[in-house]
mmCIF file of C-alpha atoms in Angstrom:
data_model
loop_
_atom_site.group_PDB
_atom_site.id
_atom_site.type_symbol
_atom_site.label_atom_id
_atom_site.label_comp_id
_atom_site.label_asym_id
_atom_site.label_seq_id
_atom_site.Cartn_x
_atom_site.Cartn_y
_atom_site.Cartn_z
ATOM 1 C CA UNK A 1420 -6.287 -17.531 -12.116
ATOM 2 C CA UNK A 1421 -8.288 -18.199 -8.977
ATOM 3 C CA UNK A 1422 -12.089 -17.190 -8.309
ATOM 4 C CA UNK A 1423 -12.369 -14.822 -5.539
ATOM 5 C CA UNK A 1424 -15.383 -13.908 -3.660
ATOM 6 C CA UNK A 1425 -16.053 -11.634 -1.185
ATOM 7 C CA UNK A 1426 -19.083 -11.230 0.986
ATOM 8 C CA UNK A 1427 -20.813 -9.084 1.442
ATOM 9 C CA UNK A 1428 -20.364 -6.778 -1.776
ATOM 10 C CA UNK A 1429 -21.920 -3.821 0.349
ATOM 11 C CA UNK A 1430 -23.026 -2.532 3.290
ATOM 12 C CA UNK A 1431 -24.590 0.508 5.124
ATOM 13 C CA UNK A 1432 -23.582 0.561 9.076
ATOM 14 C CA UNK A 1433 -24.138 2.634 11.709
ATOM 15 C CA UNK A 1434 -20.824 4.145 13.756
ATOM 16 C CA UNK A 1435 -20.019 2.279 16.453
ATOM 17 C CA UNK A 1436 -21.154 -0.925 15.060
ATOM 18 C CA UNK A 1437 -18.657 -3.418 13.283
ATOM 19 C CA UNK A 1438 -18.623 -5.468 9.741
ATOM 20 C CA UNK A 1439 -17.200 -8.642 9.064
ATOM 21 C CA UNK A 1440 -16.354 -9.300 5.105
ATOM 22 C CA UNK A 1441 -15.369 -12.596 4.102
ATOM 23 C CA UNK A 1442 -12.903 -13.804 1.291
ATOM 24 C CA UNK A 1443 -13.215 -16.888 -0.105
ATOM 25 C CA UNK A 1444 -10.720 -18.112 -3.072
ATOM 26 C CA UNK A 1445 -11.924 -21.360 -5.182
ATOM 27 C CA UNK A 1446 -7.942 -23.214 -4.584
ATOM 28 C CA UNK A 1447 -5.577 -22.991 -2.065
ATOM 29 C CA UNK A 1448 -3.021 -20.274 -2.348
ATOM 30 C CA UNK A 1449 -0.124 -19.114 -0.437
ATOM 31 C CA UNK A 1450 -0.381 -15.353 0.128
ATOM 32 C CA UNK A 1451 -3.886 -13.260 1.208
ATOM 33 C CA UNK A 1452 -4.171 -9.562 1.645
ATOM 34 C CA UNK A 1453 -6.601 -7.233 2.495
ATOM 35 C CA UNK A 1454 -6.378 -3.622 1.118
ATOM 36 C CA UNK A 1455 -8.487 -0.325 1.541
ATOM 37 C CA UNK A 1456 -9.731 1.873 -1.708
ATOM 38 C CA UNK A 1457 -11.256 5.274 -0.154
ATOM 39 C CA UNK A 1458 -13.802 7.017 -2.730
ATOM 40 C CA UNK A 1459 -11.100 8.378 -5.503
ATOM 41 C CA UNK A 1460 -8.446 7.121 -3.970
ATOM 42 C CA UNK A 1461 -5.604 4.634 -4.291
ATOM 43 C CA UNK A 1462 -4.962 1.140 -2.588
ATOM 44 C CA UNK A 1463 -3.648 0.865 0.457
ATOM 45 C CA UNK A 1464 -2.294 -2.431 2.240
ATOM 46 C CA UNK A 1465 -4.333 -3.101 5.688
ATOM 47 C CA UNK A 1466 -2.437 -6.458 6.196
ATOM 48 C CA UNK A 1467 -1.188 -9.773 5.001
ATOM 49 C CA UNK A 1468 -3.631 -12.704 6.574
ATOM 50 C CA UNK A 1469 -1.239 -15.381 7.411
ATOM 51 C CA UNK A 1470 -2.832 -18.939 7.847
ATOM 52 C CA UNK A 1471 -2.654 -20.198 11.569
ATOM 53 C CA UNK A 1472 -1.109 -17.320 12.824
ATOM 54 C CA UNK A 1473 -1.555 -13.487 13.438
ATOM 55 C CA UNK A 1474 -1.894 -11.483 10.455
ATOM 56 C CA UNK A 1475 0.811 -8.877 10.004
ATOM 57 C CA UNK A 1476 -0.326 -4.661 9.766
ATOM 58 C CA UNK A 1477 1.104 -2.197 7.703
ATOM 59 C CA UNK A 1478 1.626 0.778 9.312
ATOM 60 C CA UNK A 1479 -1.438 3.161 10.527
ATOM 61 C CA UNK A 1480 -3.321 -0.213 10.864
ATOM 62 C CA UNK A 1481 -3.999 -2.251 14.063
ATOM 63 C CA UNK A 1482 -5.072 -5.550 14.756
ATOM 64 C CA UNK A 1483 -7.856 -3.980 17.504
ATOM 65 C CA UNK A 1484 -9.270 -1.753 14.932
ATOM 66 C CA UNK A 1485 -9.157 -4.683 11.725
ATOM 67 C CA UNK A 1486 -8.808 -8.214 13.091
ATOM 68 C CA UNK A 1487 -8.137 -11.019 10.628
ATOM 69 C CA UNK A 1488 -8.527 -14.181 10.917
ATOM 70 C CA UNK A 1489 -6.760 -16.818 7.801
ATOM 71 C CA UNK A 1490 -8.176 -20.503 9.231
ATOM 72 C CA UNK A 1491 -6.869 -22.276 6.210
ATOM 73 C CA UNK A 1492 -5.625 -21.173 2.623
ATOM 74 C CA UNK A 1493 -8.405 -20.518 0.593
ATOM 75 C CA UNK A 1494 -10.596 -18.161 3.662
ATOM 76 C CA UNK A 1495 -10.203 -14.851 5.711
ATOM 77 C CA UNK A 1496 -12.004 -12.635 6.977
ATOM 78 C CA UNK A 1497 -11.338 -8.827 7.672
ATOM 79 C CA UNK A 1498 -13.511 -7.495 10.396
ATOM 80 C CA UNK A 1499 -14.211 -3.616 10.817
ATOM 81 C CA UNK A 1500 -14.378 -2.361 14.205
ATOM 82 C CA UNK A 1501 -16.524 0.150 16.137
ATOM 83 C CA UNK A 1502 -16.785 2.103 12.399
ATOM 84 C CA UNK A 1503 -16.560 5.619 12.133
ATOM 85 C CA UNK A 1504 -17.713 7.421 8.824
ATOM 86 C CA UNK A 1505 -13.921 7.536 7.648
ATOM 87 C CA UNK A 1506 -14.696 3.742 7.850
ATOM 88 C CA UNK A 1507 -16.214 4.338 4.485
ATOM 89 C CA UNK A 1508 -14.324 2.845 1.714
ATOM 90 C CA UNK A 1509 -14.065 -0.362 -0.678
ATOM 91 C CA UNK A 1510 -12.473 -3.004 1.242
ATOM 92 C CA UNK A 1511 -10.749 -5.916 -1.087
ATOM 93 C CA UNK A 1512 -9.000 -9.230 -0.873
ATOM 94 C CA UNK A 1513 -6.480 -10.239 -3.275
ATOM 95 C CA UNK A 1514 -4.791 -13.353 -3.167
ATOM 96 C CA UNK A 1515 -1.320 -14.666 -4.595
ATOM 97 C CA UNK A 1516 0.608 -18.095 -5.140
ATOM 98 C CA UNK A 1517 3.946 -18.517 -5.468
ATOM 99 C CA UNK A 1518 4.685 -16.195 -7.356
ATOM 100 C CA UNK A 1519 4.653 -12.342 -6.996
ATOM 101 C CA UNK A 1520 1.462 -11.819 -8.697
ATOM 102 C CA UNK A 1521 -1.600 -10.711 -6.649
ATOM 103 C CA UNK A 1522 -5.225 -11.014 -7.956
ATOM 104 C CA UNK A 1523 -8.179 -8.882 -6.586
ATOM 105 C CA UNK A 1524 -11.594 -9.865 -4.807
ATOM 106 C CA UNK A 1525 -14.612 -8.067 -6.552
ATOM 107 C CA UNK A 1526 -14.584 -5.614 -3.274
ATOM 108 C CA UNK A 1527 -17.142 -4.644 -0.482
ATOM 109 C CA UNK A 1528 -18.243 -1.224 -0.623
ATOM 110 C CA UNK A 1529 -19.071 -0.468 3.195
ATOM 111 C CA UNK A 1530 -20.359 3.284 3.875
ATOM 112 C CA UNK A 1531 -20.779 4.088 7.581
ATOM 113 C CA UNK A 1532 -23.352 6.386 8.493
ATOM 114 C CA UNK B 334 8.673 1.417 3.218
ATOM 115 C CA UNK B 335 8.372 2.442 -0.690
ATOM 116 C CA UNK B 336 7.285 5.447 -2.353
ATOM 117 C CA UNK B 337 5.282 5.019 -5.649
ATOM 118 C CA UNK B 338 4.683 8.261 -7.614
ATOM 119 C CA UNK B 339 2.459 7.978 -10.883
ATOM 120 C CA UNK B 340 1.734 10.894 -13.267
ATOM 121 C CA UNK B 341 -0.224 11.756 -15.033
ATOM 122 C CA UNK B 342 -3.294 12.168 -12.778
ATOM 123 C CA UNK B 343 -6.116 12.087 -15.588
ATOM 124 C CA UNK B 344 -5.143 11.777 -19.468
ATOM 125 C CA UNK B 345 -7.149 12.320 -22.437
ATOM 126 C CA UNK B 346 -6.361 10.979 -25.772
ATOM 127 C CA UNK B 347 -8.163 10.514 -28.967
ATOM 128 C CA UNK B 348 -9.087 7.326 -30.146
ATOM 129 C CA UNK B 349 -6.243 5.661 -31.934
ATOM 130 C CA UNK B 350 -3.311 8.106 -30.449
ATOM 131 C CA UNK B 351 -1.092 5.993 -27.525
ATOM 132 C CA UNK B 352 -1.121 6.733 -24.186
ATOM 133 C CA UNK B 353 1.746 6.886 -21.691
ATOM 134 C CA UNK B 354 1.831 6.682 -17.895
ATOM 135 C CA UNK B 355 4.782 6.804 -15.996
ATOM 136 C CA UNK B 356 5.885 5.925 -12.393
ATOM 137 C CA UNK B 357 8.579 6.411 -10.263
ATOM 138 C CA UNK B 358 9.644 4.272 -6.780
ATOM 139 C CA UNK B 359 11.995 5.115 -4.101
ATOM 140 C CA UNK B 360 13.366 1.695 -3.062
ATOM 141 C CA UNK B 361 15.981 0.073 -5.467
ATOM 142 C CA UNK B 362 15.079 -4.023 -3.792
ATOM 143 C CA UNK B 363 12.097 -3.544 -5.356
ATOM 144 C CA UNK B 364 11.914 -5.831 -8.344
ATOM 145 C CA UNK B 365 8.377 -6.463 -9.572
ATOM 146 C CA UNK B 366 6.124 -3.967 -11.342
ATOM 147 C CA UNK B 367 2.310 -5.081 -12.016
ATOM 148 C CA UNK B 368 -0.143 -2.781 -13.567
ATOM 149 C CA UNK B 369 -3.940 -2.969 -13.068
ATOM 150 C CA UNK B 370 -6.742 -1.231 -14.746
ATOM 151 C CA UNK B 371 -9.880 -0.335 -12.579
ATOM 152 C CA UNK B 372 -13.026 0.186 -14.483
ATOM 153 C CA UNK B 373 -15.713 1.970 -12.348
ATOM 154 C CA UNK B 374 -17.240 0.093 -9.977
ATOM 155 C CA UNK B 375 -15.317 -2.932 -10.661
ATOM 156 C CA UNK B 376 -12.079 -4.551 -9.027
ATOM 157 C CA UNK B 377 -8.584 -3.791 -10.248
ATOM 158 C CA UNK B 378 -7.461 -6.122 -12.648
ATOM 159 C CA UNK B 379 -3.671 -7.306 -13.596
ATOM 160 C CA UNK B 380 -2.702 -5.914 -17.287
ATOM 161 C CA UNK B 381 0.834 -6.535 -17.531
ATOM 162 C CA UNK B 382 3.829 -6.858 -15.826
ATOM 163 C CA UNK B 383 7.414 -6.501 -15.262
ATOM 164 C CA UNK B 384 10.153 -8.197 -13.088
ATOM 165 C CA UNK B 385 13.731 -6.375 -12.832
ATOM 166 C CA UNK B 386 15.823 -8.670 -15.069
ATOM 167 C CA UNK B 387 14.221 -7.372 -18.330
ATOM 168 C CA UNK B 388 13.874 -4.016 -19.620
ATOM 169 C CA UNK B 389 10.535 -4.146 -21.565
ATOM 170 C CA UNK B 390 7.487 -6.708 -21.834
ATOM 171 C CA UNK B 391 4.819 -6.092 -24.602
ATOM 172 C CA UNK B 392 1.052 -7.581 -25.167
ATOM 173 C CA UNK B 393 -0.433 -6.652 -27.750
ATOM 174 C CA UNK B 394 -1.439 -2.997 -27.689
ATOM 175 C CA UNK B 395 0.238 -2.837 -24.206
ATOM 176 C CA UNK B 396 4.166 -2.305 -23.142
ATOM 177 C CA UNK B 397 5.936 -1.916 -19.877
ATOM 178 C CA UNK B 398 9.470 -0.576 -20.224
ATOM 179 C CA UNK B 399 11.844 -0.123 -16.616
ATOM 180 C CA UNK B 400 14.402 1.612 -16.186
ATOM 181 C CA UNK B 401 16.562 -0.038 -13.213
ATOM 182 C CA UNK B 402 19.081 2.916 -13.183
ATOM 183 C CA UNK B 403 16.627 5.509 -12.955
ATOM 184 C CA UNK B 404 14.268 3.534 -10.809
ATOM 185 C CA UNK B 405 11.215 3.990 -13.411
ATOM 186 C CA UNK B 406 8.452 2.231 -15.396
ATOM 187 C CA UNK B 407 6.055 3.276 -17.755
ATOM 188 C CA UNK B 408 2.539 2.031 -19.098
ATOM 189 C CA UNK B 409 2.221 2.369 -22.761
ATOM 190 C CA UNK B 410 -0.973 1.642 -24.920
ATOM 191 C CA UNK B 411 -1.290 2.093 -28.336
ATOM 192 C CA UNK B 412 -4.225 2.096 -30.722
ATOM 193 C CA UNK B 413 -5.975 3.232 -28.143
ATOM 194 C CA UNK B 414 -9.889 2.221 -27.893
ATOM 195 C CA UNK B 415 -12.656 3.668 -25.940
ATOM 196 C CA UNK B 416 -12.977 0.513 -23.791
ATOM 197 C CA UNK B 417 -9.465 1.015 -22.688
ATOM 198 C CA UNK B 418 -11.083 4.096 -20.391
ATOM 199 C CA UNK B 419 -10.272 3.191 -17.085
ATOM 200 C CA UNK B 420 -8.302 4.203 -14.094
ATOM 201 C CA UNK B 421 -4.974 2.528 -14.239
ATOM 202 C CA UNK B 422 -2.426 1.906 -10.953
ATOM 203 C CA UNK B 423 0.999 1.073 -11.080
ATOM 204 C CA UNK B 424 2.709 -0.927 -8.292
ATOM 205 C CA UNK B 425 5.773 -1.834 -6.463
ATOM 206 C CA UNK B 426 6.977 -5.224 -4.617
ATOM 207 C CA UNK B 427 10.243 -7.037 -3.866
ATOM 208 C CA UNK B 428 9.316 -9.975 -4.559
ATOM 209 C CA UNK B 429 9.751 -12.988 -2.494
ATOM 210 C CA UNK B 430 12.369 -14.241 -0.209
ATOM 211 C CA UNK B 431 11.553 -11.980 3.079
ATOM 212 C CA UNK B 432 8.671 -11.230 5.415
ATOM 213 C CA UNK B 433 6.438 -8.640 3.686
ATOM 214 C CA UNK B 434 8.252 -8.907 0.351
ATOM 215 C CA UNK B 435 5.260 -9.175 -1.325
ATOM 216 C CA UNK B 436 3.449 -6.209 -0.244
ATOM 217 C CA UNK B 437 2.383 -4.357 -3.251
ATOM 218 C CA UNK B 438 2.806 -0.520 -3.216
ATOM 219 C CA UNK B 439 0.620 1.342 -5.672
ATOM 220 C CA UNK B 440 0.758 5.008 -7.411
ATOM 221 C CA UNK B 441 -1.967 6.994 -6.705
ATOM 222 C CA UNK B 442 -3.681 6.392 -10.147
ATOM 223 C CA UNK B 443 -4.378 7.564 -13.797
ATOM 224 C CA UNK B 444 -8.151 8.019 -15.310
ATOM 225 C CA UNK B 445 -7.170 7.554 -18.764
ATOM 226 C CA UNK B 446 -10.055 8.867 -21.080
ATOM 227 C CA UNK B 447 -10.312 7.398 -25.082
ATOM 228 C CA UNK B 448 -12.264 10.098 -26.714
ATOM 229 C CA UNK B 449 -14.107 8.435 -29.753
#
């Protein structure tokens, strides 16, 4: 399977301030997503980063609060914006081919203070 | 959009006994069920998985069994081993062939102790 990286693997911000993490995969693929892990919690889909054009939000997500950017097929980045501390969660990419199978970024723990 | 449920919440289970986790979705398109294990700290990673035109997949120590009618799947580890402590998620897609097919759903989680 692919080699996914994601920078950076954590961060302390201050509210009002906003964090860009980067995904990087080591071969092109098809499909990249970008989920949020609260502490405890589950995962929940943010959105699917479509190359060249906008990303597409699940519902309870918008593109003003998370913009994504996919410039080719092995990069995206998710970008926090103007963080609150319910901001504060693992953030990870996972990337799939063409088949249904996603695989997971190692994460970037962000904790908003 | 799908519902995944996933129960139990936290099991405990002496080393060598099996373990079973079972989920539950909502939306009968959906047609491919991965599992991941989280160990603490680290990313969830793929364990097995099952796609809707066959009833039960084994590897190893690990089975998935679905059941289409009842719109179920279930995790099942024997022999189980202390390093198999983890949190595991079950999930829910359609698949490909439509916009957002893809989009895995996950349950809300088991921490699966091995006591030793």
């Amino acid at each position: 399977s692919a080699v996914i990286s994601q920078k950076p693997s954590r961060d302390i911000c201050q509210r009002g301030t906003s964090l860009t993490i980067q995904c990087q995969v080591d071969s092109q693929v098809t499909m990249m997503f970008w989920y949020r892990q609260q502490p405890g919690q589950s995962l929940t889909l943010i959105a699917t980063a479509n190359q060249g054009s906008e990303a597409t939000y699940e519902s309870g997500f918008v593109i003003d609060k998370f913009p994504i950017s996919r410039p080719n097929l092995t990069f995206s980045t998710l970008t926090v914006s103007n963080m609150s501390p319910e901001d504060s969660s693992i953030y990870l990419c996972s990337v799939g081919s063409t088949r249904e199978t996603q695989y997971f970024g190692p994460g970037t723990r962000l904790l908003v203070l | 959009g799908e519902n995944v449920e996933q129960h139990p919440s936290t099991l405990s289970v002496q080393e060598g006994d099996s373990a079973v986790i079972k989920c539950t979705y909502s939306d009968s398109a959906s047609n491919y069920f991965p599992w991941y294990k989280q160990e603490l700290g680290k990313r969830p990673q793929l364990i097995i998985d099952i796609r809707s035109n066959v009833g039960e997949k084994k590897d190893q120590r690990i089975a998935v069994t679905l059941n289409k009618t009842a719109k179920h799947f279930s995790l099942h580890i024997t022999e189980t081993q202390p390093e198999d402590s983890a949190v595991y998620f079950c999930a829910a897609s359609m698949g490909r062939g439509k916009t957002g097919a893809n989009n895995l759903f996950f349950g809300t989680g088991t921490r699966l102790t091995v006591i030793p």
